[in-house]
Structure formats: structure tokens, C-alpha cells
Coordinates of C-alpha atoms and ligand atoms in Angstrom, one line a residue:
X1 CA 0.0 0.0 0.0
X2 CA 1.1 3.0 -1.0
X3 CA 2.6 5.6 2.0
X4 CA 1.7 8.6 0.4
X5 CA -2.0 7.8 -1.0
X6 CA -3.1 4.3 0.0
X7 CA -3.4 3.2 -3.2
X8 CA -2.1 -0.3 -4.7
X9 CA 1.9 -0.4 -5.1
X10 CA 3.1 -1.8 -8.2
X11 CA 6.2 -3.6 -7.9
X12 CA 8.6 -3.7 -10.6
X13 CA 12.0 -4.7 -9.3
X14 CA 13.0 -7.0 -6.4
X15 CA 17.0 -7.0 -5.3
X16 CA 16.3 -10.1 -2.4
X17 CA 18.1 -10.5 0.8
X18 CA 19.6 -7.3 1.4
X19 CA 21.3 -6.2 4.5
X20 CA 21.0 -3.1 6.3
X21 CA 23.5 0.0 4.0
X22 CA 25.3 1.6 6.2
X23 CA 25.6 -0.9 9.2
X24 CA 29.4 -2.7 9.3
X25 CA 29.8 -5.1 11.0
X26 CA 32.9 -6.1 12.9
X27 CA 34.6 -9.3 11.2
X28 CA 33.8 -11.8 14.1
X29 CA 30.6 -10.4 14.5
X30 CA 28.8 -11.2 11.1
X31 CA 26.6 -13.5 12.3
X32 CA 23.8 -11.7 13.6
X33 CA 23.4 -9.0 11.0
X34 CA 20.0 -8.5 9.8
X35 CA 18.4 -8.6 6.3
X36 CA 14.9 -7.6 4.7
X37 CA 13.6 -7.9 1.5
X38 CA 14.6 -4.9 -0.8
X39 CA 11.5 -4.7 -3.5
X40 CA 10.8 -1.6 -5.2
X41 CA 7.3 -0.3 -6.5
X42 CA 5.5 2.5 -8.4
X43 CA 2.2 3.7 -6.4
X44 CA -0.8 3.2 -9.2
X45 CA -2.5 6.1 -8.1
X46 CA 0.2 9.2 -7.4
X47 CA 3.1 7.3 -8.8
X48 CA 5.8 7.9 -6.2
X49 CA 8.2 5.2 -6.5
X50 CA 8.7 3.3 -3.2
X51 CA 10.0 0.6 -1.3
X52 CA 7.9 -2.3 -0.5
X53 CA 9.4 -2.9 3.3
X54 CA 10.2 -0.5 5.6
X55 CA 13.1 -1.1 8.0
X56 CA 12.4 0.4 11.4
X57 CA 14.2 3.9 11.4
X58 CA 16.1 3.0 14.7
X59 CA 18.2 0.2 13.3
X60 CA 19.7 2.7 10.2
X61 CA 20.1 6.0 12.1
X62 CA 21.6 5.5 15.9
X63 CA 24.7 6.9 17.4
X64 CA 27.0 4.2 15.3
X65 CA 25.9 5.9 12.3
X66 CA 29.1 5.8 10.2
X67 CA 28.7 8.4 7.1
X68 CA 30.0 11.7 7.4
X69 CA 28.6 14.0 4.9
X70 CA 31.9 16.2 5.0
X71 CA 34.0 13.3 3.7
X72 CA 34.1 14.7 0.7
X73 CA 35.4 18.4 -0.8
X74 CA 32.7 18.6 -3.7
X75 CA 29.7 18.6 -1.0
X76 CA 31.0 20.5 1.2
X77 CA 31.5 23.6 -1.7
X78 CA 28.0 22.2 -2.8
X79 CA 26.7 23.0 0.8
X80 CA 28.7 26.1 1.7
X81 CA 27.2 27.3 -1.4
X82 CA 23.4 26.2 -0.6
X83 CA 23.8 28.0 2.8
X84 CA 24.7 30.8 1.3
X85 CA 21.9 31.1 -1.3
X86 CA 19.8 30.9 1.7
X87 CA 21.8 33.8 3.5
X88 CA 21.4 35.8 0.6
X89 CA 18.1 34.9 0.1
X90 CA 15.6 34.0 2.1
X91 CA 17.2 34.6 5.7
X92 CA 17.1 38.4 5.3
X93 CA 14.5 39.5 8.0
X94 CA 15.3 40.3 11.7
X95 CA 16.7 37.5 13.4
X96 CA 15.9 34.8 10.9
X97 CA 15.7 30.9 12.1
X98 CA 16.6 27.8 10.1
X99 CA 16.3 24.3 10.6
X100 CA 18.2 21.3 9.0
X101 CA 16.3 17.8 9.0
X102 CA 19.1 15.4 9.1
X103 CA 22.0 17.8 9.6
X104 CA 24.5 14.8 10.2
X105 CA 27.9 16.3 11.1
X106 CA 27.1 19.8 10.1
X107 CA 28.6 20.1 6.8
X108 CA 25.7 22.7 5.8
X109 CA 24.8 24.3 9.4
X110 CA 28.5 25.3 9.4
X111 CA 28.5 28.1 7.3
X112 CA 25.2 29.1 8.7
X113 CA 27.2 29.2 12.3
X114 CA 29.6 31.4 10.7
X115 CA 27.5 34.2 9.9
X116 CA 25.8 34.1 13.3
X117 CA 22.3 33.2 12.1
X118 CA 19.8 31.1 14.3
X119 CA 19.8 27.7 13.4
X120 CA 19.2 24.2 14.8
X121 CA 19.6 20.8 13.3
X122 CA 17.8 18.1 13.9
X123 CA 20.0 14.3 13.9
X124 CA 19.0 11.2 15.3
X125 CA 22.0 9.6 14.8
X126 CA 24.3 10.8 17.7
X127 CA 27.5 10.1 16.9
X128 CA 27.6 12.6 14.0
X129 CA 25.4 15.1 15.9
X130 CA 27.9 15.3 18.5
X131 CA 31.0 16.0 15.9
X132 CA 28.6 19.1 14.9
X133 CA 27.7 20.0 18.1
X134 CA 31.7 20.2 18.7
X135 CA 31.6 22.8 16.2
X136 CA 29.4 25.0 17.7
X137 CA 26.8 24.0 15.5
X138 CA 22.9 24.0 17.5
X139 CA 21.4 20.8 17.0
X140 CA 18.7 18.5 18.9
X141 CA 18.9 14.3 18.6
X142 CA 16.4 12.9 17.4
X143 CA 13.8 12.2 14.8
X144 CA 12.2 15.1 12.5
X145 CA 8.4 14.2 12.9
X146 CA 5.2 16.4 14.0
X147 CA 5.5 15.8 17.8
X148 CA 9.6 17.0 17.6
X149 CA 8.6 20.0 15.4
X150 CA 5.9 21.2 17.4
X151 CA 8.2 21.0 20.2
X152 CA 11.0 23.6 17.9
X153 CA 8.5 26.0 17.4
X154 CA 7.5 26.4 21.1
X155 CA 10.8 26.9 22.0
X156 CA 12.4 28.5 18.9
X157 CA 9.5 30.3 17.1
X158 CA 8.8 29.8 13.1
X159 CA 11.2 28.7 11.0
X160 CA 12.0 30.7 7.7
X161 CA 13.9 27.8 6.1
X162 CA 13.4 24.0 6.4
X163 CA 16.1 22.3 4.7
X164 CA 17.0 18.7 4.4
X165 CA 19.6 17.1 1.9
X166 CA 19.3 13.1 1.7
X167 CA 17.4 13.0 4.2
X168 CA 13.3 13.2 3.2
X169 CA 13.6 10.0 0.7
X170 CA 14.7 8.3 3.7
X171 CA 11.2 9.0 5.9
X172 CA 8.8 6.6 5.2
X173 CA 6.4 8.7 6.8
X174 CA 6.1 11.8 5.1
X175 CA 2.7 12.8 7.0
X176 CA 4.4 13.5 9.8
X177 CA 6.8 15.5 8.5
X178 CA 4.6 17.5 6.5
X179 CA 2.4 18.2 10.2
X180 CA 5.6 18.3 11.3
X181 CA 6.5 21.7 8.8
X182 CA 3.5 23.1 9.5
X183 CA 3.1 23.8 12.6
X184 CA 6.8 24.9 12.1
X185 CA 7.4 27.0 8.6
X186 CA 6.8 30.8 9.2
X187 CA 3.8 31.6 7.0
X188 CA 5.9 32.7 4.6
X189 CA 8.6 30.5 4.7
X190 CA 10.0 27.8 2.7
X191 CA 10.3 24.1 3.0
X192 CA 13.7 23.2 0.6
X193 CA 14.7 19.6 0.1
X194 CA 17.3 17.9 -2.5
X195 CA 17.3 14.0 -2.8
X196 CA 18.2 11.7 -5.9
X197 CA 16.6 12.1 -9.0
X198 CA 14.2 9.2 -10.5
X199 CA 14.8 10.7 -14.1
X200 CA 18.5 10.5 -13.4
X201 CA 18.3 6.5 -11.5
X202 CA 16.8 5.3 -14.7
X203 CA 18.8 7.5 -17.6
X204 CA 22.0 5.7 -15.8
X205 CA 20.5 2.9 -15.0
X206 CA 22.3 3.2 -11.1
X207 CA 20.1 0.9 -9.6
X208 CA 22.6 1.2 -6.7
X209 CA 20.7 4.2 -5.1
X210 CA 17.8 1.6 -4.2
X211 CA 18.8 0.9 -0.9
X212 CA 16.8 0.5 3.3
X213 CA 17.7 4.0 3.4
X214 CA 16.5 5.3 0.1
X215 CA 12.4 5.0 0.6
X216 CA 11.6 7.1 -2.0
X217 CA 13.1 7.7 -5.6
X218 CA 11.0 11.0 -5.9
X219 CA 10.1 12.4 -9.5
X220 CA 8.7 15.5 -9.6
X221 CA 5.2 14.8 -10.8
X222 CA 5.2 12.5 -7.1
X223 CA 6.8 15.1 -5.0
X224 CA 4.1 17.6 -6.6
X225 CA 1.4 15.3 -5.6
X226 CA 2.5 14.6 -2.2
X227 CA 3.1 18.2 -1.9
X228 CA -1.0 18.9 -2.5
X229 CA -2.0 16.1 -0.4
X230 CA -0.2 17.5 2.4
X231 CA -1.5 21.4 2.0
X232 CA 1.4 22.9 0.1
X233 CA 2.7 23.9 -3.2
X234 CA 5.4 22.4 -4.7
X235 CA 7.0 26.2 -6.3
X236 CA 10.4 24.9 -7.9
X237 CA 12.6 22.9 -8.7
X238 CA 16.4 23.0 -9.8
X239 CA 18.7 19.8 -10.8
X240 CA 21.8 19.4 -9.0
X241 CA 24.7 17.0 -10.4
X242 CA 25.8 16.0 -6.8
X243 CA 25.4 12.2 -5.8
X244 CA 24.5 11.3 -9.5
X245 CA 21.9 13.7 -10.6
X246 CA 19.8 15.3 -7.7
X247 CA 16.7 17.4 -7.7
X248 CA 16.1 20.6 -5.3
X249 CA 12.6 20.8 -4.1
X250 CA 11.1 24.3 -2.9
X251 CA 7.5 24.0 -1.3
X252 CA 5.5 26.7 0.0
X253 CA 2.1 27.1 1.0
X254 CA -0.4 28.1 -1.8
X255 CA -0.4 31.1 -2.6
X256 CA 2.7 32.2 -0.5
X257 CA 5.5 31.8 -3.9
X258 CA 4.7 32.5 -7.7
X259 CA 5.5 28.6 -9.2
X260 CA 8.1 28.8 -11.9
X261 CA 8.0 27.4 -14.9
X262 CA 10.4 24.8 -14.3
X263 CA 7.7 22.7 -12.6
X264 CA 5.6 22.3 -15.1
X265 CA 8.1 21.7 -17.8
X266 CA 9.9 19.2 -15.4
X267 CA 7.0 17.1 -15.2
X268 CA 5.8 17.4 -19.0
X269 CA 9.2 15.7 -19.6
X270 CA 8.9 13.4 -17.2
X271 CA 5.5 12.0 -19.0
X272 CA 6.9 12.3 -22.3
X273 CA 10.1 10.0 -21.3
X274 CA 7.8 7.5 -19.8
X275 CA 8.0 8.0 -16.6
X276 CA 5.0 6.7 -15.6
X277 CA 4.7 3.5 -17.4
X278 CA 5.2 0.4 -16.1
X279 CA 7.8 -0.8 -19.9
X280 CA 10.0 2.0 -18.8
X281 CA 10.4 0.1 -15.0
X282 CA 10.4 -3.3 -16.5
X283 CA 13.4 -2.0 -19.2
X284 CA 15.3 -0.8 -16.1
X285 CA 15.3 -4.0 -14.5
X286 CA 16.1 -5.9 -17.4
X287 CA 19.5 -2.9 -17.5
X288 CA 20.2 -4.1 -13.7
X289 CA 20.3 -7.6 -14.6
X290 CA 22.2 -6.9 -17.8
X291 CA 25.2 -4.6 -15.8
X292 CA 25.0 -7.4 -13.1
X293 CA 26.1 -10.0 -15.2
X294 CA 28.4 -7.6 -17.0
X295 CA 30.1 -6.7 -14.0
X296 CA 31.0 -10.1 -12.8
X297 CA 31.9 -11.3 -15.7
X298 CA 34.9 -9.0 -15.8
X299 CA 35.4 -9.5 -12.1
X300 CA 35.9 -13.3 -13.1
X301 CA 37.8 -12.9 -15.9
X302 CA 40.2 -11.0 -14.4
X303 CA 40.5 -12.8 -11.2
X304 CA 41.2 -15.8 -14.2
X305 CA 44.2 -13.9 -15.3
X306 CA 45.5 -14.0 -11.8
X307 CA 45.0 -9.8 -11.5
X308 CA 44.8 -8.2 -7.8
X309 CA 41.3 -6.2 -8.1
X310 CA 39.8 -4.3 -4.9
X311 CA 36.6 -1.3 -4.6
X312 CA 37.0 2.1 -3.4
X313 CA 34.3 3.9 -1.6
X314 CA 32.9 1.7 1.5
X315 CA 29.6 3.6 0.3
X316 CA 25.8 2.8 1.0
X317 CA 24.9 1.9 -2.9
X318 CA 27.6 -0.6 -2.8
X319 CA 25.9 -2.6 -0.4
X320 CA 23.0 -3.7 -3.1
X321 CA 25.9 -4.2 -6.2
X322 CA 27.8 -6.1 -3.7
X323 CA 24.8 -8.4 -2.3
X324 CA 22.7 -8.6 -5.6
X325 CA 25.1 -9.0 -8.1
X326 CA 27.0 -11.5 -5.5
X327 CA 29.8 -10.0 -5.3
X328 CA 31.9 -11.2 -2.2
X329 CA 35.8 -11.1 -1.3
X330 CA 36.6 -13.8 -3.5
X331 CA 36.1 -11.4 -6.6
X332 CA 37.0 -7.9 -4.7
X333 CA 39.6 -8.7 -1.7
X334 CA 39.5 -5.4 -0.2
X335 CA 37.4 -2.2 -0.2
X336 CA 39.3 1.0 0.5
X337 CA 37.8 4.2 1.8
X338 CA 38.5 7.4 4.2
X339 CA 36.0 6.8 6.8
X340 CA 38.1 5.9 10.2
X341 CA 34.2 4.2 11.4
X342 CA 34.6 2.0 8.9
X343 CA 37.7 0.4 9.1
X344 CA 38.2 -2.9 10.4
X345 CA 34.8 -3.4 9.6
X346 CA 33.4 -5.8 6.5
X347 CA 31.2 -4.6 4.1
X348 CA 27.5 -5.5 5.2
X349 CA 26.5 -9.1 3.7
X350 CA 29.4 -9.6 1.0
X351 CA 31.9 -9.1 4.7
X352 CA 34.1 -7.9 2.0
X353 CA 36.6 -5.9 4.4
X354 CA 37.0 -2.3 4.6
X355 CA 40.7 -0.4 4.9
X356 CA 42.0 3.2 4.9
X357 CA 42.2 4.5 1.2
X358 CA 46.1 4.8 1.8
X359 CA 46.3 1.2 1.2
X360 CA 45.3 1.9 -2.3
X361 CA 48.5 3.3 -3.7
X362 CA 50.5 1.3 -1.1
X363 CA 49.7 -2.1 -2.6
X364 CA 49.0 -0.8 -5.9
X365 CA 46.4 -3.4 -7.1
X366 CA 45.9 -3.7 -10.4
X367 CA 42.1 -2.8 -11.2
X368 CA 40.1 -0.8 -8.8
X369 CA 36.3 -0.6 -9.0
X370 CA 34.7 2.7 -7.9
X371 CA 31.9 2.1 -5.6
X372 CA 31.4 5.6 -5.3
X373 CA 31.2 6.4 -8.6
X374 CA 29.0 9.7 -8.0
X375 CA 32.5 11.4 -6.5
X376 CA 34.5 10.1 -9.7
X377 CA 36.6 13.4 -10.5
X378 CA 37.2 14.0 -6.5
X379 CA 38.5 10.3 -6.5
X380 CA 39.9 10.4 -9.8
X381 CA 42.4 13.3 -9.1
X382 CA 42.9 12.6 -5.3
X383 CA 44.2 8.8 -6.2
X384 CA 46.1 10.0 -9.4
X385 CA 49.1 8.4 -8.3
X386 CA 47.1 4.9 -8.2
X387 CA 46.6 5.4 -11.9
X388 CA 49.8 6.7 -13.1
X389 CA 51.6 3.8 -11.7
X390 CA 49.3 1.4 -14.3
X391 CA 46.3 0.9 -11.8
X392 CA 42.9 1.1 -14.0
X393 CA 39.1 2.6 -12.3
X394 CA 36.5 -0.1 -13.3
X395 CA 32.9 1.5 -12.8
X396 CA 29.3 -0.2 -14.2
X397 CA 27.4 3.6 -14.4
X398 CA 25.9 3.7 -17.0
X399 CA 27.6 1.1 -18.5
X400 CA 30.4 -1.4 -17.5
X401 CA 33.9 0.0 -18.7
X402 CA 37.5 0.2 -17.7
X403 CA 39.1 3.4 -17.4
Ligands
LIG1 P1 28.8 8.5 -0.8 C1 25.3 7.9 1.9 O1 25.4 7.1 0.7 C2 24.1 7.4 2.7 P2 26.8 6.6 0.2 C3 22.9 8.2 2.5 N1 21.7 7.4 2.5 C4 22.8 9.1 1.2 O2 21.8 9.3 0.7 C5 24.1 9.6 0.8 O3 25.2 9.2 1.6 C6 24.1 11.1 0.8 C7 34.4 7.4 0.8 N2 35.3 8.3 0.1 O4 28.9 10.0 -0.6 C8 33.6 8.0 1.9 C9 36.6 7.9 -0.1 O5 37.0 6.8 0.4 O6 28.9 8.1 -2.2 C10 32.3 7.3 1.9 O7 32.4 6.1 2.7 N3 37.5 8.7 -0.7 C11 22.7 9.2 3.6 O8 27.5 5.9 1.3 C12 32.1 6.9 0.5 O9 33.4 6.9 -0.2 C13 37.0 9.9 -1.2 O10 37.9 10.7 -1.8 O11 26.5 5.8 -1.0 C14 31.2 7.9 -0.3 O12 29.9 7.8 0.0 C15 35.7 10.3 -1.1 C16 35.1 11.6 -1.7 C17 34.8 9.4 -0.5 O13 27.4 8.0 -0.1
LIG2 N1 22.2 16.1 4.9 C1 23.4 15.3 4.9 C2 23.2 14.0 5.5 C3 22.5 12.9 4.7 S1 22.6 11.4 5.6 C4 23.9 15.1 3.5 O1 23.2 15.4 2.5 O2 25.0 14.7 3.3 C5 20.9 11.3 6.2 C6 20.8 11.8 7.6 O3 19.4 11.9 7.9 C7 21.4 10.9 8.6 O4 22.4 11.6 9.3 C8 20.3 10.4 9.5 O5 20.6 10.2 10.8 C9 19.2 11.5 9.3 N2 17.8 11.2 9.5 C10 17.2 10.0 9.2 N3 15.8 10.2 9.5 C11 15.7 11.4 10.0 C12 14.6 12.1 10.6 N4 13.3 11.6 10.7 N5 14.8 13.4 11.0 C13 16.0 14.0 11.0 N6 17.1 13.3 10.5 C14 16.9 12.1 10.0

């Protein structure tokens, strides 16, 4: 059943067993690690794309929570620069308030600090709320939802920005949060929110952004619609090229914001590229399948030819390649990356295990496949050394391809 509208869910892709994304488990410790079926869905009625099981929030966002948005430079110039738009332009009245939903370690609220404007983000998972909090940053733990956000404005007054990044496809229960802003938004404020794009998931086929964390793969014909069900206007909308294509939401309520034009010509594309009919979901899933056994085909042959091949980026997507395409340490031996809360660990379900990234130009293996694909120039330039020496990047978006 649909958790916007009710309606019947019709699935189109199911990925099995999967294990929870960003949860890595110590390498004696693999025993008890818990799975759920990851199935995917297009509501009938309002279309929002969705998964088909919802794994409780508690077991993905605690205090162990190990991704750190400011890992990498491009987002945090991406989010420096979105907190400045909003300095520029829509925090410009007497002591203006904004609130992040799912702030994590302050990546965005930090620029917001440094200008000395009110602010407060809200993070359940402690462990990166603290590193914020360290900062200086303002931010309460726990859960964005109607009860915490009636709570913020009794004790903070109205909000003139809501922002969240990554964080609103992950809430199953959008309701709330929509109570939740509200009672909270200033009556002229705005509600801004930028998650992964549906247009872009099935133009690169990078089925890898299905994942317990990724509820939603909004479009914006279903983040209109859930916009109107709620009691607000969905104004604009802007693409971003973070994380592998992006779109940034701006909802108001009616009557508060002209709507641009962008909205309407957004979703006019999205219905001429089929974006609502169910061939265009069963082509992707015949594209997963075909990358799948693309991918380890080459990860076979070359393990044949006796080469040394590893990943790089420990990151949330790679847990469905990894576990759907069966991947395990037998065809990838290590993973690097540059998150200290991940090392030690194995990767969730393929226990494939996880080391700093300096091991990649110390051992110099001889193929490297980029799990995080979506940082690629970052990656690209920062492990330059790996390539010059004769090491080649594999990656499988859109297409499988040595590099
Ligand atoms: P990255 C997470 O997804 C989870 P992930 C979440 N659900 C989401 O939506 C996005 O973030 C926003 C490492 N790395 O950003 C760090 C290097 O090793 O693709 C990370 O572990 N070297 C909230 O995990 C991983 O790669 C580097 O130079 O798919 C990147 O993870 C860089 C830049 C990163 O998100
Ligand atoms: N905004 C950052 C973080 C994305 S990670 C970025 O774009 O990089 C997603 C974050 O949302 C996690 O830190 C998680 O703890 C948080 N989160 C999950 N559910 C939430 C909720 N209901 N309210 C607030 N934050 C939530």
C-alpha cells in the first residue's frame, strides 16, 4: 500500500536478501546482521516510487551511524554554497531561524554558524550530531516528525527555512513530516529539500541508489502530488549534479510563492520519457540484470588472469551491487575508503573488508572498482598516483567500462 495515498503499489523490481546499508559489522561479528527484502514499486495512483518494506528507522540512524557528509570536498563547496543562497536569500528578515532535517555532522549548518544566524539541526544519529555539536553548531537528537517539530517551534519560534539534503527519501512517513513543517514554517517560509533524482536512477541505470535508506526515488510529478496532499505547493525545482543527478525541491504554501515554470516543464518531460509506465520500469530492471552480469563477468575474468582487483568507496549503494550482483571477497579482496568508522569493519553481507584508502597506492592493485562512482573526478584526481603507476578505475554507471 502506497505511503503517500493508499493506493495499490506496483512492484517492478525486487534485489532479495539485502542487508542493512550503512551498518558494518565487525569481522567476528557477522553473524547476527539483519536482512529484509529490498523490493521496489511505483504507487498506481500518485506514482511515487517506493519501497515495498520499511526497515524500522532506529536500526539505520543510531549513534554508530558511520557516514560523514563532509567526507568529501565537492559537498561540502556544494553545501557552503546552498547555505549561502539561503543567506542571501531568504534569511534576510530580523533574526531569521533555520532548521536542518538530518543535519548529520554539520557540513551545511556550518556556514550558517559562521554568519551568526539562528539555526538548529535536527540528527538522530548521535554520533555525527555530536561531531557538529563540537563545532558549535545547534542541533537537537532525534527524529524530525510532528511531535519534535511542534516542540522547535514552542521553544524557537517559526522557521523561515526547512532544509534537508538526503534525508526526506529516507522517511517513510512523510505525513508527519509534513504536520511536522506546519506547525513549524513561518507563513511565509519555505520548505527546501534535495534528494536523488528518479529521471536520473533510470537514464544511468544506477540501480545502486535503491537501498533501506532510500524509501523514496522521488520524481517530480510525485513530489508535486504529495506536496497537494499535504496542503502545500510544490514552487520549484532546480537539478543538481551532486550524488549522481539530484533534484532541489522548494514547497510553499499556496499562494505564498509564484511557481516557476520549471515545474511544469519538469513534469511534462517526465511523461513524455515515460516516466510513468510500467515498460520504462520493466526496461530498467532488465538494465540491472544486464550490468550485473556484465560486472561479474569481468570481475571473473580478471580474477582468471590471476589480477589483484579491490573497490574504493565503503559507500551505501555498494551494499546492493555487492549483495545482488553476488559479489563477495573472492572477486573484490578489499574495499578502501577514508571513513576511520569504517575500518576494520566488512562490508554488510558480502563481509568484504573495509581499509583506509592509503592502502590503495601502497599495494597498488591492479584494477580498482569505484563504488562511489558519483565522486569520480574528487576520486579520480585525489588517487592519481594509483593510476599513473598502471592501476585502471573499473565503474558499471551507466555502463560497465574500464578506465
Ligand atoms: P557517498 C550515503 O550514501 C548514505 P553513500 C545516504 N543514504 C545518502 O543518501 C548519501 O550518503 C548522501 C568514501 N570516500 O557519498 C567515503 C573515499 O574513500 O557516495 C564514503 O564512505 N574517498 C545518507 O555511502 C564513500 O566513499 C574519497 O575521496 O553511497 C562515499 O559515500 C571520497 C570523496 C569518499 O554516499
Ligand atoms: N544532509 C546530509 C546527511 C545525509 S545522511 C547530506 O546530505 O550529506 C541522512 C541523515 O538523515 C542521517 O544523518 C540520518 O541520521 C538523518 N535522518 C534520518 N531520519 C531522520 C529524521 N526523521 N529526522 C532527521 N534526520 C533524519
Amino acid at each position: 500500500m502506497c505511503r503517500i495515498c493508499g493506493s495499490t503499489v506496483g512492484e517492478f523490481f525486487d534485489f532479495g536478501r539485502q542487508p542493512l546499508s550503512d551498518t558494518f559489522p565487525e569481522p567476528d561479528r557477522v553473524d547476527d546482521e539483519f536482512f529484509f527484502r529490498l523490493a521496489v514499486g511505483i504507487c498506481e495512483s500518485c506514482a511515487m516510487v517506493q519501497l515495498l518494506e520499511e526497515v524500522p528507522r532506529d536500526r539505520m540512524f543510531h549513534d554508530g551511524y558511520p557516514y560523514h557528509s563532509s567526507g568529501s570536498a565537492r559537498m561540502r563547496e556544494h553545501f557552503a554554497g546552498t547555505a549561502r543562497r539561503f543567506l542571501r536569500e531568504e534569511l534576510t528578515a530580523d533574526d531569521p531561524f533555520i532548521v536542518e532535517i538530518g543535519s548529520n555532522d554539520g557540513v551545511m549548518l556550518r556556514t550558517i554558524r559562521d554568519a551568526g544566524v539562528r539555526h538548529l539541526g535536527v540528527e538522530p544519529s548521535g554520533g555525527v550530531a555530536d561531531l557538529s555539536r563540537a563545532e558549535g553548531i545547534r542541533v537537537v537528537t532525534t527524529f524530525f516528525e510532528e511531535e519534535s517539530a511542534r516542540r522547535i517551534r514552542a521553544e524557537d519560534g517559526p522557521a523561515d527555512v526547512i532544509f534537508a539534503a538526503n534525508t526526506i527519501c529516507h522517511i517513510p512517513y512523510l505525513d508527519s513530516i509534513f504536520r511536522g513543517v506546519d506547525a513549524l514554517l513561518a507563513p511565509g517560509g519555505v520548505f527546501v529539500f534535495e534528494d536523488p533524482y528518479l529521471g536520473d536512477i533510470l537514464e544511468l541505470n544506477t540501480f545502486d541508489q535503491i537501498y533501506d535508506e532510500h524509501f523514496y526515488l522521488f520524481s517530480v510529478n510525485s513530489v508535486r502530488a504529495a506536496a497537494r496532499r499535504f496542503g502545500f505547493d510544490l514552487v520549484d525545482v532546480q537539478r543538481l549534479s551532486v550524488h549522481g543527478g539530484e533534484v532541489r525541491y522548494t514547497i510553499a504554501r499556496p499562494g505564498t510563492r509564484p511557481v516557476t515554470a520549471a515545474v511544469e516543464a519538469m513534469i511534462a518531460e517526465e511523461r513524455e520519457r515515460g516516466m510513468l509506465e510500467h515498460t520504462t520500469f520493466e526496461q530498467f530492471g532488465a538494465n540491472v540484470k544486464r550490468i550485473c552480469g556484465d560486472l561479474v563477468e569481468l570481475l571473473r575474468r580478471l580474477r582468471a588472469e590471476g589480477k589483484r582487483v579491490v573497490g574504493y568507496g565503503a559507500t551505501a549503494k555498494s551494499a546492493t551491487v555487492t549483495n545482488y550482483c553476488g559479489i563477495g571477497p573472492d572477486l573484490v579482496e578489499v574495499v578502501y575508503d577514508t571513513t576511520p568508522a569504517k575500518h576494520g569493519r566488512v562490508m554488510p553481507g558480502s563481509h568484504i573488508p573495509v581499509r583506509p584508502a592509503s592502502g590503495l597506492t601502497e599495494t597498488q592493485p591492479d584494477y580498482a572498482i569505484l563504488f562511489a562512482w558519483n565522486h569520480e573526478e574528487e576520486i579520480k584526481q585525489k588517487e592519481k598516483a594509483f593510476h599513473d603507476a598502471g592501476g585502471r578505475w573499473i565503474t558499471y554507471v551507466p555502463d560497465v567500462r574500464i578506465s
